[in-house]
Tab-separated table of C-alpha atoms in Angstrom:
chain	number	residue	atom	x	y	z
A	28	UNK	CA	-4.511	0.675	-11.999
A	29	UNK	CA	-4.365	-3.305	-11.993
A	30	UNK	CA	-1.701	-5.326	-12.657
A	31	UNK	CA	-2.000	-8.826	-13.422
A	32	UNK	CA	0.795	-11.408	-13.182
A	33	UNK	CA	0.857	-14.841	-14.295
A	34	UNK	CA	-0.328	-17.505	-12.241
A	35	UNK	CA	2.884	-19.594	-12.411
A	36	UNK	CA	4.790	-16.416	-11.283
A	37	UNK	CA	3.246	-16.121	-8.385
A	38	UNK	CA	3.224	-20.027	-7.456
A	39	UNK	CA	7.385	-19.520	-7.738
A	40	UNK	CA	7.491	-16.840	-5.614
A	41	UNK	CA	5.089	-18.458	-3.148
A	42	UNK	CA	7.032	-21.530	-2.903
A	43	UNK	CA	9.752	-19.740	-2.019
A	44	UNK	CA	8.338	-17.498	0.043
A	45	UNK	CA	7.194	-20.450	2.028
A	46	UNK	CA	10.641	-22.291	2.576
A	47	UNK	CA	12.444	-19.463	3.914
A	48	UNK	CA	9.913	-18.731	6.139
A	49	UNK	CA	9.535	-22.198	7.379
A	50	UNK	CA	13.262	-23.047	7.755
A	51	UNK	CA	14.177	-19.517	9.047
A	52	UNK	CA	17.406	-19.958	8.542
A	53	UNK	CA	20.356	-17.529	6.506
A	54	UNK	CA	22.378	-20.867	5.797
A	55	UNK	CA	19.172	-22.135	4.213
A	56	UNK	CA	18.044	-19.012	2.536
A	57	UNK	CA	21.006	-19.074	0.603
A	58	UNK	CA	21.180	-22.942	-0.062
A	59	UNK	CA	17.477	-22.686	-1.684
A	60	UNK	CA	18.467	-20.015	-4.042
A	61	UNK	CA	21.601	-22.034	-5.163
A	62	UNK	CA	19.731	-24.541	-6.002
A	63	UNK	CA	16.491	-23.236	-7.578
A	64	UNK	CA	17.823	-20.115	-8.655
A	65	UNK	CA	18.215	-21.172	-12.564
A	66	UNK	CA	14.796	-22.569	-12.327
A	67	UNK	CA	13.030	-18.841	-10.681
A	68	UNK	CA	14.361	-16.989	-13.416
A	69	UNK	CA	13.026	-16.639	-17.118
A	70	UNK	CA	13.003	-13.798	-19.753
A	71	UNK	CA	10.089	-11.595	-17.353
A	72	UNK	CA	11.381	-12.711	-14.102
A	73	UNK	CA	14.990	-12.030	-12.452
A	74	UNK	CA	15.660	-13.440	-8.943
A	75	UNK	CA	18.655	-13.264	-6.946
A	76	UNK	CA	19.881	-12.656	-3.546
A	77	UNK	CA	20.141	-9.318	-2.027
A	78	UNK	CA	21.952	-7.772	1.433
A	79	UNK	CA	23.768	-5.283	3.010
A	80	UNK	CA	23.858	-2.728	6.234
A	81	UNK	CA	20.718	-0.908	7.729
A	82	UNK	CA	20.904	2.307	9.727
A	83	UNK	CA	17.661	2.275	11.865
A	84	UNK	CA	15.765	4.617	14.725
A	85	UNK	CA	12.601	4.506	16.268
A	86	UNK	CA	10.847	7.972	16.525
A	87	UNK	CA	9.685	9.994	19.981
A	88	UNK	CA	11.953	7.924	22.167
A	89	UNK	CA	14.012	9.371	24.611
A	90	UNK	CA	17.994	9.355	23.635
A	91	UNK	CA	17.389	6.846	20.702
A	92	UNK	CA	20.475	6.533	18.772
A	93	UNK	CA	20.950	5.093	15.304
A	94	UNK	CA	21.770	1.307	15.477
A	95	UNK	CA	23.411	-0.366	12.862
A	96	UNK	CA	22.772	-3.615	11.454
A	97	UNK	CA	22.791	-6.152	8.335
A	98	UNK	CA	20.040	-7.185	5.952
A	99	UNK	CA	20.064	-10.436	3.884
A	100	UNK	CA	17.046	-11.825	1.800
A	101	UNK	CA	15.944	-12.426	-1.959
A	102	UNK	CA	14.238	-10.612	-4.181
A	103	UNK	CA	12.246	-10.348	-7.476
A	104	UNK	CA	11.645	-7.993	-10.730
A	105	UNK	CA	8.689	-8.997	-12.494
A	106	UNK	CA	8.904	-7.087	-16.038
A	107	UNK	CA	5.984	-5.633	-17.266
A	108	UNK	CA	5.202	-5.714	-20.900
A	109	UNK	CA	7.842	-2.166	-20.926
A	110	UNK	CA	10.801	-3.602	-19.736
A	111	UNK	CA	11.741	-0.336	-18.598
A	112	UNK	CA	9.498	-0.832	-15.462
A	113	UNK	CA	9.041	-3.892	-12.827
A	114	UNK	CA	7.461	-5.075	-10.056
A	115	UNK	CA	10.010	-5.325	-7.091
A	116	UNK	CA	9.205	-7.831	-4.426
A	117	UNK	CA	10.896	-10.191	-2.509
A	118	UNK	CA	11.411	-11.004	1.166
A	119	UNK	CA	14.188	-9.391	3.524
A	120	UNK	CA	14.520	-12.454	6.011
A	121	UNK	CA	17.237	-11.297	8.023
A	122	UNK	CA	16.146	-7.607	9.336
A	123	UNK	CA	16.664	-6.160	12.715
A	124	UNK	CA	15.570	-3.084	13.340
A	125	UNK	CA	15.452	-0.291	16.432
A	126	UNK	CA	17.534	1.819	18.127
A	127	UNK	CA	20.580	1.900	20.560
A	128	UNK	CA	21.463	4.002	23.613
A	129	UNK	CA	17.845	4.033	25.362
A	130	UNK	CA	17.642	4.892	28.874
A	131	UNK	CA	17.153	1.710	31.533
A	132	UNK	CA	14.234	1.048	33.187
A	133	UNK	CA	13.033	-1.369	36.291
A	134	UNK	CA	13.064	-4.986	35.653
A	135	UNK	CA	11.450	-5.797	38.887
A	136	UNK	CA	14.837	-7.160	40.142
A	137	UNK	CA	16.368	-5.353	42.848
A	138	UNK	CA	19.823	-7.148	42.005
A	139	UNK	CA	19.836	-6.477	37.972
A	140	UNK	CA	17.931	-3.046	38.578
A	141	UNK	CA	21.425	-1.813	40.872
A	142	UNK	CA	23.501	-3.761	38.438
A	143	UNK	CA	22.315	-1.940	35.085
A	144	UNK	CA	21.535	1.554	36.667
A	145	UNK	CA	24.321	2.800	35.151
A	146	UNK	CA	23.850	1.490	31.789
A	147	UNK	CA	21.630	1.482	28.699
A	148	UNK	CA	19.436	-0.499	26.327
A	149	UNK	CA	19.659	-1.428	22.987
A	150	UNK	CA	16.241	-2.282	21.430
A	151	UNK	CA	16.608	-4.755	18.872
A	152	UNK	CA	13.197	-5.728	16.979
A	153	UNK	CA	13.584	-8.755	14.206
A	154	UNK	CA	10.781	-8.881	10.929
A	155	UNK	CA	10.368	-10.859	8.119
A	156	UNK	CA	9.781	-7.621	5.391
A	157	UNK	CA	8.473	-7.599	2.341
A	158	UNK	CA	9.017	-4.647	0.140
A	159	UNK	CA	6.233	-4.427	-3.146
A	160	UNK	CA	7.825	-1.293	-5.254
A	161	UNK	CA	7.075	-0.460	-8.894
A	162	UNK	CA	10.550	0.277	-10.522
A	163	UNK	CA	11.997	1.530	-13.605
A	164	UNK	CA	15.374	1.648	-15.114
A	165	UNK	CA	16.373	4.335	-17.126
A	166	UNK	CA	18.631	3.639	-20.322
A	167	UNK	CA	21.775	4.461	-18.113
A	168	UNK	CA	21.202	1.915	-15.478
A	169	UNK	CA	20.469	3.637	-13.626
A	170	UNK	CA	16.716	2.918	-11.587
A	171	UNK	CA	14.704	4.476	-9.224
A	172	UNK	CA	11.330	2.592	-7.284
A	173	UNK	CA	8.606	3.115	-4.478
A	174	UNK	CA	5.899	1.380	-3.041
A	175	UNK	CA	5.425	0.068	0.518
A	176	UNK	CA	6.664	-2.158	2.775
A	177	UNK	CA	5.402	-5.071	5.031
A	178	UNK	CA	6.798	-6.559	7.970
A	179	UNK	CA	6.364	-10.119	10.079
A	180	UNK	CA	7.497	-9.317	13.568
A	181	UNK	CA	9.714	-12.533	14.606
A	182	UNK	CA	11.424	-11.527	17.158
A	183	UNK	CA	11.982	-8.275	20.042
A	184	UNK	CA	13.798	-8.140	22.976
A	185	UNK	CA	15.771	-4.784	24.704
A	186	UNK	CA	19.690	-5.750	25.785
A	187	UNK	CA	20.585	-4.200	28.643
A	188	UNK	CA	24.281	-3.331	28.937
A	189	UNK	CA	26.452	-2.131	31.741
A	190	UNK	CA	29.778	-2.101	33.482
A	191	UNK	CA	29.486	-3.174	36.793
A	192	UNK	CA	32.477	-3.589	38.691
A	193	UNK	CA	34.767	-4.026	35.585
A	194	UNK	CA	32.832	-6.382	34.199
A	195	UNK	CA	30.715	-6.030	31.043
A	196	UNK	CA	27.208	-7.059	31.897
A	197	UNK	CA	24.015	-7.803	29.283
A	198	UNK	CA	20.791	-8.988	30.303
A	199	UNK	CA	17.760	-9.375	27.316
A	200	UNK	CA	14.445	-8.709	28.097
A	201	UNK	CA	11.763	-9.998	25.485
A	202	UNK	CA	9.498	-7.463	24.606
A	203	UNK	CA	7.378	-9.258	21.701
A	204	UNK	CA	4.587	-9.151	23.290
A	205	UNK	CA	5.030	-5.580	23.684
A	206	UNK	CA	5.144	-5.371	19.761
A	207	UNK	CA	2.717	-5.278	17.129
A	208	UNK	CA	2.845	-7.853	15.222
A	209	UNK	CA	2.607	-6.293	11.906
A	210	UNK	CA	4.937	-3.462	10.613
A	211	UNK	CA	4.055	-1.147	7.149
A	212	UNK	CA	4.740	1.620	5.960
A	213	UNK	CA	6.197	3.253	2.748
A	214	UNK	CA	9.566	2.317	1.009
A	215	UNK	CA	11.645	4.498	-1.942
A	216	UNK	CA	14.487	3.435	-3.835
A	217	UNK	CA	17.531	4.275	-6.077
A	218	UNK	CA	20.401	2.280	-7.453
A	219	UNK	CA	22.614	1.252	-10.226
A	220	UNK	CA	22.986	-2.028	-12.389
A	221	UNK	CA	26.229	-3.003	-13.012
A	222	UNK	CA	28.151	-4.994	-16.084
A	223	UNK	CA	25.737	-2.567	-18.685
A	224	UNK	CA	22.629	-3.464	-17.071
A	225	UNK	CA	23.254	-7.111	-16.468
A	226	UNK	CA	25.549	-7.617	-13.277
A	227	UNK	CA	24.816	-6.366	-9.508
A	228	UNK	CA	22.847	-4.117	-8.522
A	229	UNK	CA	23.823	-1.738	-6.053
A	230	UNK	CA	21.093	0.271	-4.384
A	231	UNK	CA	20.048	2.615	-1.702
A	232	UNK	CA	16.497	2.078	0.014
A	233	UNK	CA	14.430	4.245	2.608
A	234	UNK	CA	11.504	2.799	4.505
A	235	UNK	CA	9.201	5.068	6.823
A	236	UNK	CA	7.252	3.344	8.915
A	237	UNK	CA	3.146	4.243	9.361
A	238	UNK	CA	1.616	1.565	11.946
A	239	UNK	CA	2.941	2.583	15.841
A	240	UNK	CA	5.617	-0.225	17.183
A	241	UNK	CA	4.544	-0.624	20.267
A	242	UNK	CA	1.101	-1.825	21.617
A	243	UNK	CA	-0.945	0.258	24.857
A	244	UNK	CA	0.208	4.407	25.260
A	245	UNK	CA	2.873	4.595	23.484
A	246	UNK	CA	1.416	5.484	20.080
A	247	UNK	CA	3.929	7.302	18.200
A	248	UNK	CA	6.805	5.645	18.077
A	249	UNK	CA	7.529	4.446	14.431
A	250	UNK	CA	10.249	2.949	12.533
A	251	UNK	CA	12.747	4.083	10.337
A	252	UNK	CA	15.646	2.566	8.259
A	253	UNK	CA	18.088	3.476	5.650
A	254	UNK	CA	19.380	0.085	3.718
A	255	UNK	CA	22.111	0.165	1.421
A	256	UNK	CA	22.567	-2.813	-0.357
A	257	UNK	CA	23.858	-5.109	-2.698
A	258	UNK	CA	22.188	-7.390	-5.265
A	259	UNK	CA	23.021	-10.271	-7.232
A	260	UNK	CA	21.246	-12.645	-9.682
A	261	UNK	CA	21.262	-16.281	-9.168
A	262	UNK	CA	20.649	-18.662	-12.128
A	263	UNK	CA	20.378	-15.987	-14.685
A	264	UNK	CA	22.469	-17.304	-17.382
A	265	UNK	CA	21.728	-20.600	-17.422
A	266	UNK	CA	18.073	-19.314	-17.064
A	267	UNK	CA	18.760	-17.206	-20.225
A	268	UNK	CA	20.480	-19.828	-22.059
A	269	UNK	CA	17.715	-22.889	-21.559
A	270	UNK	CA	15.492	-19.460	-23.020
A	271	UNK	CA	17.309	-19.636	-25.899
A	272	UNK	CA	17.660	-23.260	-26.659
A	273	UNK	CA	14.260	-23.456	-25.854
A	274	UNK	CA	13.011	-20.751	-28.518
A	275	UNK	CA	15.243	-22.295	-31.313
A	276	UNK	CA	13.879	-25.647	-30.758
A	277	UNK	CA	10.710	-23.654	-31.737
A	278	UNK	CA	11.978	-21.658	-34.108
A	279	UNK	CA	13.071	-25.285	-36.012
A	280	UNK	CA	16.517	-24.484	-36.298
A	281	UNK	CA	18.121	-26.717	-33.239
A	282	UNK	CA	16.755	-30.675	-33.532
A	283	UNK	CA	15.619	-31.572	-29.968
């Protein structure tokens, strides 16, 4: 089915969007939201600022362990005309996912090849992701959501580590070009909303990835990444409260 949301929605989420992605910066990320945070949210729109850990892999690769990492971004519910269900969007800027303990390979260098024999590589692959879910919250807080998931490959690069000699080596090798440079694949959901519906959210997220990592003959090799986060609304009681003034202005019963 279609769903159609409001033009000015979408220019608000756009512009924002569009900052983080140009400054690409945490520090900024969470400046913009201070200060526009009151002005994102109305009575159909929540935003706030969302993070936590990720546990990620990457499938058919040899001795790939489960790395661990953290998440920060923002996000957005849209409410559809049944409040019970949303559109859940937003952008995860800061997400790095992978896998640890792979085996070493040659880096053409006699000198670091003898130095890292011993060692591994982590594999540490940065997006931009945006998650598009349908949600709905059930009368005890408690929500569930799915949809997919799209990702803006910034950055890739495998660290090699080693002891050589009693002393702890690490050597990066960029692999971006290596990388596609668009991720997708599909994304579920579950959480709780804190505070009877109106406080944080805390939530548990699982995305399986569908479009192969890496470019050339290594086609099946895919992500996946368990996020557990923690979300938290910026701006949404002032927002509320310039909502109300606003509506008894209307309503005649406040002089402006």
């Amino acid at each position: 089915f279609w769903i159609i949301i409001n033009f000015d929605i979408m220019k608000k989420f756009l512009f924002v969007v569009a900052l983080v992605l140009y400054v690409q910066s945490i520090h900024s990320q969470v400046l913009i939201s201070l200060i526009f945070g009151d002005k994102l949210n109305s009575p159909n729109i929540e935003f706030g600022l969302e993070g936590g850990a990720n546990f990620s892999n990457i499938t058919n690769l040899e001795s790939a362990k489960n790395r661990t990492d953290f998440n920060l971004g923002f996000y957005f519910d849209f409410l559809l005309k049944n409040p019970s269900w949303a559109i859940n969007t937003g952008v995860i800027v800061k997400s790095t996912l992978g896998a640890n303990g792979l085996p070493v390979y040659s880096l053409n260098n006699a000198e670091l090849d003898n130095a890292f024999a011993s060692g591994h590589v982590d594999r540490k692959i940065g997006y931009f992701n945006v998650p598009i879910m349908l949600k709905y919250k059930f009368e005890n807080n408690i929500y569930i959501k799915a949809g997919t998931q799209l990702g803006l490959l910034s950055k890739a690069y495998d660290e090699f580590k080693s002891d050589f000699e009693g002393e702890d080596l690490i050597y990066k090798n960029k692999i971006r070009d290596q990388i596609h440079v668009i991720d997708a694949g599909l994304a579920i959901g579950a959480g709780y909303r804190l505070m009877g519906g109106n406080g944080m959210n805390i939530g548990i997220n699982y995305y399986y990835g569908l479009v192969p990592i890496m470019k050339g003959d290594e086609p099946n090799q895919y992500h996946r990444s368990l996020y557990i986060t923690a979300g938290i609304p910026i701006g949404k009681g002032k927002a509320e409260k310039k909502a109300a003034e606003k509506k008894a202005i209307e309503n005649g019963t406040v002089s402006k």
